[in-house]
Tab-separated table of C-alpha atoms in Angstrom:
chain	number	residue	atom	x	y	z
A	1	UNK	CA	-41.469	74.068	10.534
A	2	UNK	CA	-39.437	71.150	9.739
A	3	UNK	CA	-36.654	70.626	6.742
A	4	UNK	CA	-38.679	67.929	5.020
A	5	UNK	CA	-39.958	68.479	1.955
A	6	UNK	CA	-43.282	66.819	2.852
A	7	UNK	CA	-44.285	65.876	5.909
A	8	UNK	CA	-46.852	62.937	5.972
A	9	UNK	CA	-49.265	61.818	8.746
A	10	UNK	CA	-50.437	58.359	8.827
A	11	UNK	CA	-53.453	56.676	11.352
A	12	UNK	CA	-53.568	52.851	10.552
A	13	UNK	CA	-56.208	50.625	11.638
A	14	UNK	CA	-56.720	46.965	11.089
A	15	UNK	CA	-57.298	46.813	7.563
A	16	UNK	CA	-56.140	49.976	6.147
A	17	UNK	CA	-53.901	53.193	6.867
A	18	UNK	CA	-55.126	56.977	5.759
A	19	UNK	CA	-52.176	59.550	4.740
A	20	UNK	CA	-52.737	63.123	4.885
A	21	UNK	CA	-49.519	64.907	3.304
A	22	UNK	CA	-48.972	68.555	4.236
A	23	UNK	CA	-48.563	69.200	0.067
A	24	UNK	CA	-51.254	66.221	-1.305
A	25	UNK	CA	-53.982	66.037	1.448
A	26	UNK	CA	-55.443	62.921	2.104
A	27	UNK	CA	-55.235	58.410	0.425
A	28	UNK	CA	-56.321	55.842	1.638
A	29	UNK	CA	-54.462	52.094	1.402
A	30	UNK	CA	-54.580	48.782	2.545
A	31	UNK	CA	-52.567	47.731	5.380
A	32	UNK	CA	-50.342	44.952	3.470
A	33	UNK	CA	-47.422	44.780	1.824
A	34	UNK	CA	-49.142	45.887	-1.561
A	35	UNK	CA	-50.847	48.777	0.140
A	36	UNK	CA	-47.091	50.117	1.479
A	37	UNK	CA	-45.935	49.544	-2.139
A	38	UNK	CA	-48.344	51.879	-3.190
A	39	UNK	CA	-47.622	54.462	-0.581
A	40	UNK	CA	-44.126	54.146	-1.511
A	41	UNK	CA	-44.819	55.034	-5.142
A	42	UNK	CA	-45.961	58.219	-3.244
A	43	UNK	CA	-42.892	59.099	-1.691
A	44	UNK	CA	-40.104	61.784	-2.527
A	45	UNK	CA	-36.874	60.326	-0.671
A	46	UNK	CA	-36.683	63.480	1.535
A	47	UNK	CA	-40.396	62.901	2.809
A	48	UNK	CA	-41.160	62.340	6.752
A	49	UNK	CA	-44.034	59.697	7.872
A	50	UNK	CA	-44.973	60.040	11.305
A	51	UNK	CA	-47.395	57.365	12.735
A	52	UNK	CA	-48.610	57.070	16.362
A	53	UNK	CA	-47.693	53.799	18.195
A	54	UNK	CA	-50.188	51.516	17.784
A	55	UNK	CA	-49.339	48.054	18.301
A	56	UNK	CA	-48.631	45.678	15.432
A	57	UNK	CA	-50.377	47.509	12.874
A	58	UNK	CA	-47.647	50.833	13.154
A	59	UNK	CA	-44.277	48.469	13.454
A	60	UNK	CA	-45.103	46.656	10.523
A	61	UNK	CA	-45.622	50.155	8.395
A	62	UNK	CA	-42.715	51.757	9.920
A	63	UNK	CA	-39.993	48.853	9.377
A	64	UNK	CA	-41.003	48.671	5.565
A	65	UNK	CA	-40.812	52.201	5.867
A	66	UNK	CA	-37.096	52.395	7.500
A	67	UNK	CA	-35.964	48.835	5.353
A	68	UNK	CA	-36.491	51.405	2.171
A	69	UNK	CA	-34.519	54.198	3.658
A	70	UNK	CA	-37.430	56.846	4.742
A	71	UNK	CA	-37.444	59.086	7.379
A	72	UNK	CA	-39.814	57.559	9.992
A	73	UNK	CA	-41.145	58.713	13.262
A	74	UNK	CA	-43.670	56.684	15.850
A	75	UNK	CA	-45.121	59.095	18.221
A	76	UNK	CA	-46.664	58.982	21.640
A	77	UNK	CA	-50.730	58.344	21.168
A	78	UNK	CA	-51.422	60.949	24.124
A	79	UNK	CA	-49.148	63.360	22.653
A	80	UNK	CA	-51.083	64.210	19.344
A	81	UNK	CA	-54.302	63.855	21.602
A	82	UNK	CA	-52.893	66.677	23.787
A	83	UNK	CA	-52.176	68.480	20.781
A	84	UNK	CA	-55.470	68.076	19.193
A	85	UNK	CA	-57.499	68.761	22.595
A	86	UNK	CA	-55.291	72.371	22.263
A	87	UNK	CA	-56.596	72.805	18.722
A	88	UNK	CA	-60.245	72.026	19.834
A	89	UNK	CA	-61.393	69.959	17.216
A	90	UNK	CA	-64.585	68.323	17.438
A	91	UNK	CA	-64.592	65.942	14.432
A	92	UNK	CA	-63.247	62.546	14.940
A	93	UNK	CA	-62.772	60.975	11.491
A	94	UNK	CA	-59.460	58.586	10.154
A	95	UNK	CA	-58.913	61.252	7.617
A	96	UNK	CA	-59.016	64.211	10.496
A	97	UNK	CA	-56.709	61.997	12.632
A	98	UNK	CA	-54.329	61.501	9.770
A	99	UNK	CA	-54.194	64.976	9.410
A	100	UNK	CA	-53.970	66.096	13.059
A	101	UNK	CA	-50.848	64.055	13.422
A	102	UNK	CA	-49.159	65.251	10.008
A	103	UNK	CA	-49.977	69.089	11.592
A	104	UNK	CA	-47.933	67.632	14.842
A	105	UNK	CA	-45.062	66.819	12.724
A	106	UNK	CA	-45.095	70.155	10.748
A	107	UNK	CA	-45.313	72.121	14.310
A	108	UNK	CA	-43.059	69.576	17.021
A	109	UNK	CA	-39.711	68.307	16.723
A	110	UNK	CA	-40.672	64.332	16.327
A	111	UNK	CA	-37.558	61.218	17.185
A	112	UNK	CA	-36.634	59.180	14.147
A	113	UNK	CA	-37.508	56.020	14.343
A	114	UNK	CA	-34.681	53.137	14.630
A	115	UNK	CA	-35.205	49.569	13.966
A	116	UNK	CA	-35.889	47.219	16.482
A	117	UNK	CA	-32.967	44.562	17.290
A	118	UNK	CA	-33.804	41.066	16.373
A	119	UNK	CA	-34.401	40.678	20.544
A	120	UNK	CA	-36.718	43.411	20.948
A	121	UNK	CA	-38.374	42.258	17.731
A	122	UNK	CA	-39.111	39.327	19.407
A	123	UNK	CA	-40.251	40.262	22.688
A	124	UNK	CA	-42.727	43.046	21.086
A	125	UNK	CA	-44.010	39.692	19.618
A	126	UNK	CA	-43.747	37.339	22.968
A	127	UNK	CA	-45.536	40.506	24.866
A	128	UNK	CA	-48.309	40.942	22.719
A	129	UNK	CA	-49.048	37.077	22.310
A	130	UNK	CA	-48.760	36.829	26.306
A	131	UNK	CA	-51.296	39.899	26.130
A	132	UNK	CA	-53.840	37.464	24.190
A	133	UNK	CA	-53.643	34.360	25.951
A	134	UNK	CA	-53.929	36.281	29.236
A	135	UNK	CA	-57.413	37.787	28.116
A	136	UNK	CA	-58.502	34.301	26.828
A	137	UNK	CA	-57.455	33.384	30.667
A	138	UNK	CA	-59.539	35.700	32.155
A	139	UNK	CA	-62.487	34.449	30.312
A	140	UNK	CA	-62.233	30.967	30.541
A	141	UNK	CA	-61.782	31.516	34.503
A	142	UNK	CA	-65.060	33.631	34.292
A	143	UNK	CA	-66.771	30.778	32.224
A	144	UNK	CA	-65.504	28.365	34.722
A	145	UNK	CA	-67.069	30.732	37.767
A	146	UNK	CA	-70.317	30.735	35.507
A	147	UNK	CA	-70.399	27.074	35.389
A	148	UNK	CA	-70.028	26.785	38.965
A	149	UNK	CA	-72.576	28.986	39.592
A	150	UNK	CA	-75.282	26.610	37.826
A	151	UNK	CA	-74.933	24.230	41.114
A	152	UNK	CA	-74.875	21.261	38.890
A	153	UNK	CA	-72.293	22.047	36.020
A	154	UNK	CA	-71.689	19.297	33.353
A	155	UNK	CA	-68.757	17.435	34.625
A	156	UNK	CA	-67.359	17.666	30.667
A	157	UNK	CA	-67.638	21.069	30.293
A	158	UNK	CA	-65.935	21.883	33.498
A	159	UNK	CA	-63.031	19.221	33.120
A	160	UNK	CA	-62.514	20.956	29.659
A	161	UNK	CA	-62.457	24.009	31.011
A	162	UNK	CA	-60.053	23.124	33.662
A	163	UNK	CA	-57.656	22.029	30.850
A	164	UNK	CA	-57.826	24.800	28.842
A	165	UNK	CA	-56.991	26.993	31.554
A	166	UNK	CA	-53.779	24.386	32.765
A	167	UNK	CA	-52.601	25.201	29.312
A	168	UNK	CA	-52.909	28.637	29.105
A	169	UNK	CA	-51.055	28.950	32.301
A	170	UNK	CA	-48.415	27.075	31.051
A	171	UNK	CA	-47.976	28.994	28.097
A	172	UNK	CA	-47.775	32.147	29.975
A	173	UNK	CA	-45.544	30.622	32.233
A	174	UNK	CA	-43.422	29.682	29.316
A	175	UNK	CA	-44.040	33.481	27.296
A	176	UNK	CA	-42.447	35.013	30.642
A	177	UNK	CA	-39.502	32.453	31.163
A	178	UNK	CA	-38.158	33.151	27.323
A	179	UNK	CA	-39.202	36.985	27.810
A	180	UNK	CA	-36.757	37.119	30.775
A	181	UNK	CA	-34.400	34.746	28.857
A	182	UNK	CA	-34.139	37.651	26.468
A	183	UNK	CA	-34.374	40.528	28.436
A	184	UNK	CA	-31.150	39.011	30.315
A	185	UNK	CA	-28.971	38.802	27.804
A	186	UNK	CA	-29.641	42.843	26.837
A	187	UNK	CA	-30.827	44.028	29.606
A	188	UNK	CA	-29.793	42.784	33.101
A	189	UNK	CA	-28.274	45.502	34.525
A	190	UNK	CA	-31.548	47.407	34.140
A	191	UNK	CA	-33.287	44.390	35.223
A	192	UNK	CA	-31.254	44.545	38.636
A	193	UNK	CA	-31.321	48.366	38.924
A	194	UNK	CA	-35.211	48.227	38.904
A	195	UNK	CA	-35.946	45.630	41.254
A	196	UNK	CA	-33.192	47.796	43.556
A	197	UNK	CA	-36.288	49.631	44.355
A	198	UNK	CA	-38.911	47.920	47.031
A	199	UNK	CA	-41.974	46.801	45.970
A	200	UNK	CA	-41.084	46.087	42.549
A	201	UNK	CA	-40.799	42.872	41.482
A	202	UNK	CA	-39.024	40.570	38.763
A	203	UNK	CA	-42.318	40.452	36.593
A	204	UNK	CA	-42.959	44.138	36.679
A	205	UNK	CA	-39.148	45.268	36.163
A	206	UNK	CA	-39.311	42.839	33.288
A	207	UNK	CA	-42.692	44.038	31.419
A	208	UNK	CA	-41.041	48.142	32.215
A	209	UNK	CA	-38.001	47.067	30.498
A	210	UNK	CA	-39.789	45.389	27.199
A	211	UNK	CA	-42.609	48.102	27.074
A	212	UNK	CA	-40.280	51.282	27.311
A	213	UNK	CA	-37.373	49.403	24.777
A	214	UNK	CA	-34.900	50.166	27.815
A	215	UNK	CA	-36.529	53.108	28.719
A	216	UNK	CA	-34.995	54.358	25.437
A	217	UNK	CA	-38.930	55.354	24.268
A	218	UNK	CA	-38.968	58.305	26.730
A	219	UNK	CA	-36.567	61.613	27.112
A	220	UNK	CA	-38.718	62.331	30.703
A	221	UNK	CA	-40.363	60.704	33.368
A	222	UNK	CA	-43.495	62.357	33.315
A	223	UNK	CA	-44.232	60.976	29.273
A	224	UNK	CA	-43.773	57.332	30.858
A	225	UNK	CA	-46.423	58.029	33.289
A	226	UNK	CA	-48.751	59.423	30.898
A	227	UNK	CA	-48.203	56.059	28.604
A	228	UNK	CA	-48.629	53.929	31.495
A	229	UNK	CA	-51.810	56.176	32.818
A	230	UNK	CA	-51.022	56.343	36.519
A	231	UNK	CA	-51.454	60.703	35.940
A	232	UNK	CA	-54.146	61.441	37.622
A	233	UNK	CA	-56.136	64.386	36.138
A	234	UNK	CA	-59.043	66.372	38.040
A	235	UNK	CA	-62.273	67.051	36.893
A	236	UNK	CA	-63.414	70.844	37.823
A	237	UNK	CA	-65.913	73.201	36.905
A	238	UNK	CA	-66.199	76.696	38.206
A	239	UNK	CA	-65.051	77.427	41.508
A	240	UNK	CA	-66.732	75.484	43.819
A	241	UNK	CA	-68.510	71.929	41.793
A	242	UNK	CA	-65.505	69.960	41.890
A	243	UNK	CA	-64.677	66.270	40.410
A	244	UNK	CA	-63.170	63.349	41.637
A	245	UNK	CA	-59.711	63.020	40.868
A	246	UNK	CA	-58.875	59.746	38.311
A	247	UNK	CA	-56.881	58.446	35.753
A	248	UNK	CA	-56.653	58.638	32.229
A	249	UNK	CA	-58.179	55.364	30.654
A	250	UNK	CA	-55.568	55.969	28.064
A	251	UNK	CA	-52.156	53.755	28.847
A	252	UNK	CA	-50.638	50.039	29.073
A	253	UNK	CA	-53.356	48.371	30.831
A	254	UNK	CA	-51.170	45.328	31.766
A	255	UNK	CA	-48.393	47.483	33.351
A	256	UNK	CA	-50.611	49.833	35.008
A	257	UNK	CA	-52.416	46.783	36.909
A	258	UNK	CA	-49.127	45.503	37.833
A	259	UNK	CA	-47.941	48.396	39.327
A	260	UNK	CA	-51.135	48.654	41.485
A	261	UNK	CA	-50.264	45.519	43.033
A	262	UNK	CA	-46.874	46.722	43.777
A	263	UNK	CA	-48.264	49.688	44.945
A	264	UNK	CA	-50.600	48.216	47.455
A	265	UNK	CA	-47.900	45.283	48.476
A	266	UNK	CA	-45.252	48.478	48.985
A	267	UNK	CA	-47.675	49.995	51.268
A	268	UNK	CA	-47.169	47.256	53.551
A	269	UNK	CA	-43.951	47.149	53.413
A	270	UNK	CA	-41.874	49.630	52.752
A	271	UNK	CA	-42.139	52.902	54.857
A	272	UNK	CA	-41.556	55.739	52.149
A	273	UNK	CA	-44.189	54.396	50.148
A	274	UNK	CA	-46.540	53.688	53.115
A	275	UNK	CA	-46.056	57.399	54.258
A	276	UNK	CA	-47.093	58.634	50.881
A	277	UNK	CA	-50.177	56.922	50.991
A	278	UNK	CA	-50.889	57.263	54.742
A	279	UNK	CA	-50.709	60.810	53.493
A	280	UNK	CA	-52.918	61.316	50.886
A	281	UNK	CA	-55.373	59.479	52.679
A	282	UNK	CA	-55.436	61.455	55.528
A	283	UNK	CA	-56.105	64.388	53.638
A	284	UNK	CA	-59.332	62.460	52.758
A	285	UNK	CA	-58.484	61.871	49.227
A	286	UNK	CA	-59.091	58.207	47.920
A	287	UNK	CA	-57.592	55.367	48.897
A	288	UNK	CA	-57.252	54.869	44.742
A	289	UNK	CA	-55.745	58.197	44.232
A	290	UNK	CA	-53.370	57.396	46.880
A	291	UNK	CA	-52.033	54.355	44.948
A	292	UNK	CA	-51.684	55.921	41.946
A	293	UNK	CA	-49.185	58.575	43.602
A	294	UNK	CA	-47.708	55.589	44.942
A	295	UNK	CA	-47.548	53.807	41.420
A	296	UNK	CA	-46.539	57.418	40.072
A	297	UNK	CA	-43.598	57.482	42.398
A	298	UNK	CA	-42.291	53.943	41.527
A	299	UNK	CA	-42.057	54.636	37.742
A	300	UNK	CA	-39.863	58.043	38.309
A	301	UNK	CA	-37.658	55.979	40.747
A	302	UNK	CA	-37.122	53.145	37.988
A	303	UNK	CA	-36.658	56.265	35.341
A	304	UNK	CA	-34.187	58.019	37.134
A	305	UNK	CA	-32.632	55.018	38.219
A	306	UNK	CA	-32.579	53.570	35.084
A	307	UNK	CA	-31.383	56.498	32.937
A	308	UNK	CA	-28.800	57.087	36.047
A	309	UNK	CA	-27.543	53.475	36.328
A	310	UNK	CA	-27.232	53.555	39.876
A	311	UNK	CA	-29.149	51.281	42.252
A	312	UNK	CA	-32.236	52.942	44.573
A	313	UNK	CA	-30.918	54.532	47.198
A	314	UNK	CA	-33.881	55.895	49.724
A	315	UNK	CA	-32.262	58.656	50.734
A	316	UNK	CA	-31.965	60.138	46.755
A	317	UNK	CA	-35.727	60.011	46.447
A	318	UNK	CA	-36.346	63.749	46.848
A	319	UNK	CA	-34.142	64.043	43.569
A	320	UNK	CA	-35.841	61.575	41.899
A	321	UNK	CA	-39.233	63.422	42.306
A	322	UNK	CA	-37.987	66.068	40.700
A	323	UNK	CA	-37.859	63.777	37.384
């Protein structure tokens, strides 16, 4: 039990945010500045609001939240799932959500939440901007394919096309250039620590350091593979009908993709890594599985090393396993 006297949990979606207090049940508000206002009304100044972290939508809550001097606390996503999956409940409603995670809070010992710095503030926003124009990238490239598949694509369509996609590379180009700008002036010891370790690049040591705050987001190794997704979990029923072995779909997409391609790059060329997978492989496990271990193995090295402050040493890796 915790020493609040009321412990609310909170599951915001686009346009509103349900509340389900351990002493008032559930409400329902908008998710604007009016709708917090009304929430506040609600509040006894020794209250506790946990929210999962969900973009956008939970920073906005939880900085109005922390500017009028509440207790707040974001937690992990997979976390309450876990905790939910060991409840076995079957409904999936906003209210029951709202209510699993207050039931979290009354039952786990949840971080406070801190305000982000004006340079993290921004680079939550660069990140998730970069995040759009990199989708609207993918899909102009596809229409472009599309076009070219016709045989006889109109010569305006495609020249369009062409210069929508020269400007969303630039702007990309331009998101990751200020993101690094940034990261540099907080964070560039951590930024040289990380790519310390072969096979990981500026690009990905950048998006680890913006993603994790630091790496201040996680007290082990294990919960920052879990967020990222790179856990793989078997399927298995009875003793001998067995699943294939995959990931969670739950995790940071972008981060997860880049560390496949550091992954299969590392396999190449560095030996620990290629031994790992060389490995798992010949045990006649996927070639998939196998770069997820190797994936899973990079982001404990840039944990430990990280939290440690001392540059990748190959030799140390046995410890850093352990994390």
């Amino acid at each position: 039990m915790n020493k609040y006297k009321e412990t609310f949990g909170v599951d915001i979606s686009k346009d509103v945010f349900d509340v389900y207090g351990s002493e008032s049940s559930h409400s329902q508000y908008k998710n604007d500045e009016q709708g917090f206002k009304l929430f506040v009304k609600t509040l006894a100044s020794d209250s506790l609001v946990v929210m999962e972290a969900t973009g956008y939508y939970h920073y906005r809550l939880a900085h109005f939240l922390y500017k009028k001097d509440f207790t707040v606390s974001v937690v992990n996503p997979l976390s309450v799932k876990r905790f939910i999956q060991m409840k076995l409940s079957k409904i999936k409603t906003d209210k029951s959500d709202a209510k699993a995670i207050c039931e979290y809070a009354l039952f786990n010992e949840v971080t406070v939440y801190n305000a982000l710095s004006d340079v993290q503030a921004e680079c939550l926003q660069l990140f998730r901007l970069m995040d759009s124009y990199l989708k609207k990238r993918t899909a102009t490239k596809n229409k472009l394919h599309g076009e070219e598949v016709l045989g006889t694509p109109s010569k305006y369509v495609y020249r369009s096309l062409k210069r929508d996609l020269k400007h969303l590379n630039k702007e990309v180009k331009g998101i990751e250039d200020r993101l690094l700008e940034l990261v540099k002036q907080d964070q560039q010891q951590q930024l040289t620590l990380l790519t310390s370790i072969p096979g990981i690049g500026i690009k990905t040591a950048l998006f680890l350091v913006v993603i994790t705050d630091g790496f201040s987001k996680f007290e082990k190794a294990s919960q920052l593979c879990s967020y990222v997704g790179v856990t793989p979990t078997i399927r298995e029923s009875g003793s001998s009908v067995r699943g294939r072995s995959r990931i969670s779909k739950m995790g940071n997409k972008k981060l997860r993709n880049l560390l496949f391609l550091c992954a299969f790059n590392a396999c190449k060329y560095n030996q620990g890594s290629k031994e790992i997978y060389d490995r798992i492989v010949a045990k006649g496990k996927s070639k998939k599985l196998a770069l997820i271990a190797v994936a899973n193995k990079f982001l404990k090295q840039a944990f430990a090393i990280a939290k440690s402050g001392l540059p990748y040493d190959e030799n140390y890796v046995s410890v850093i396993h352990k994390g």
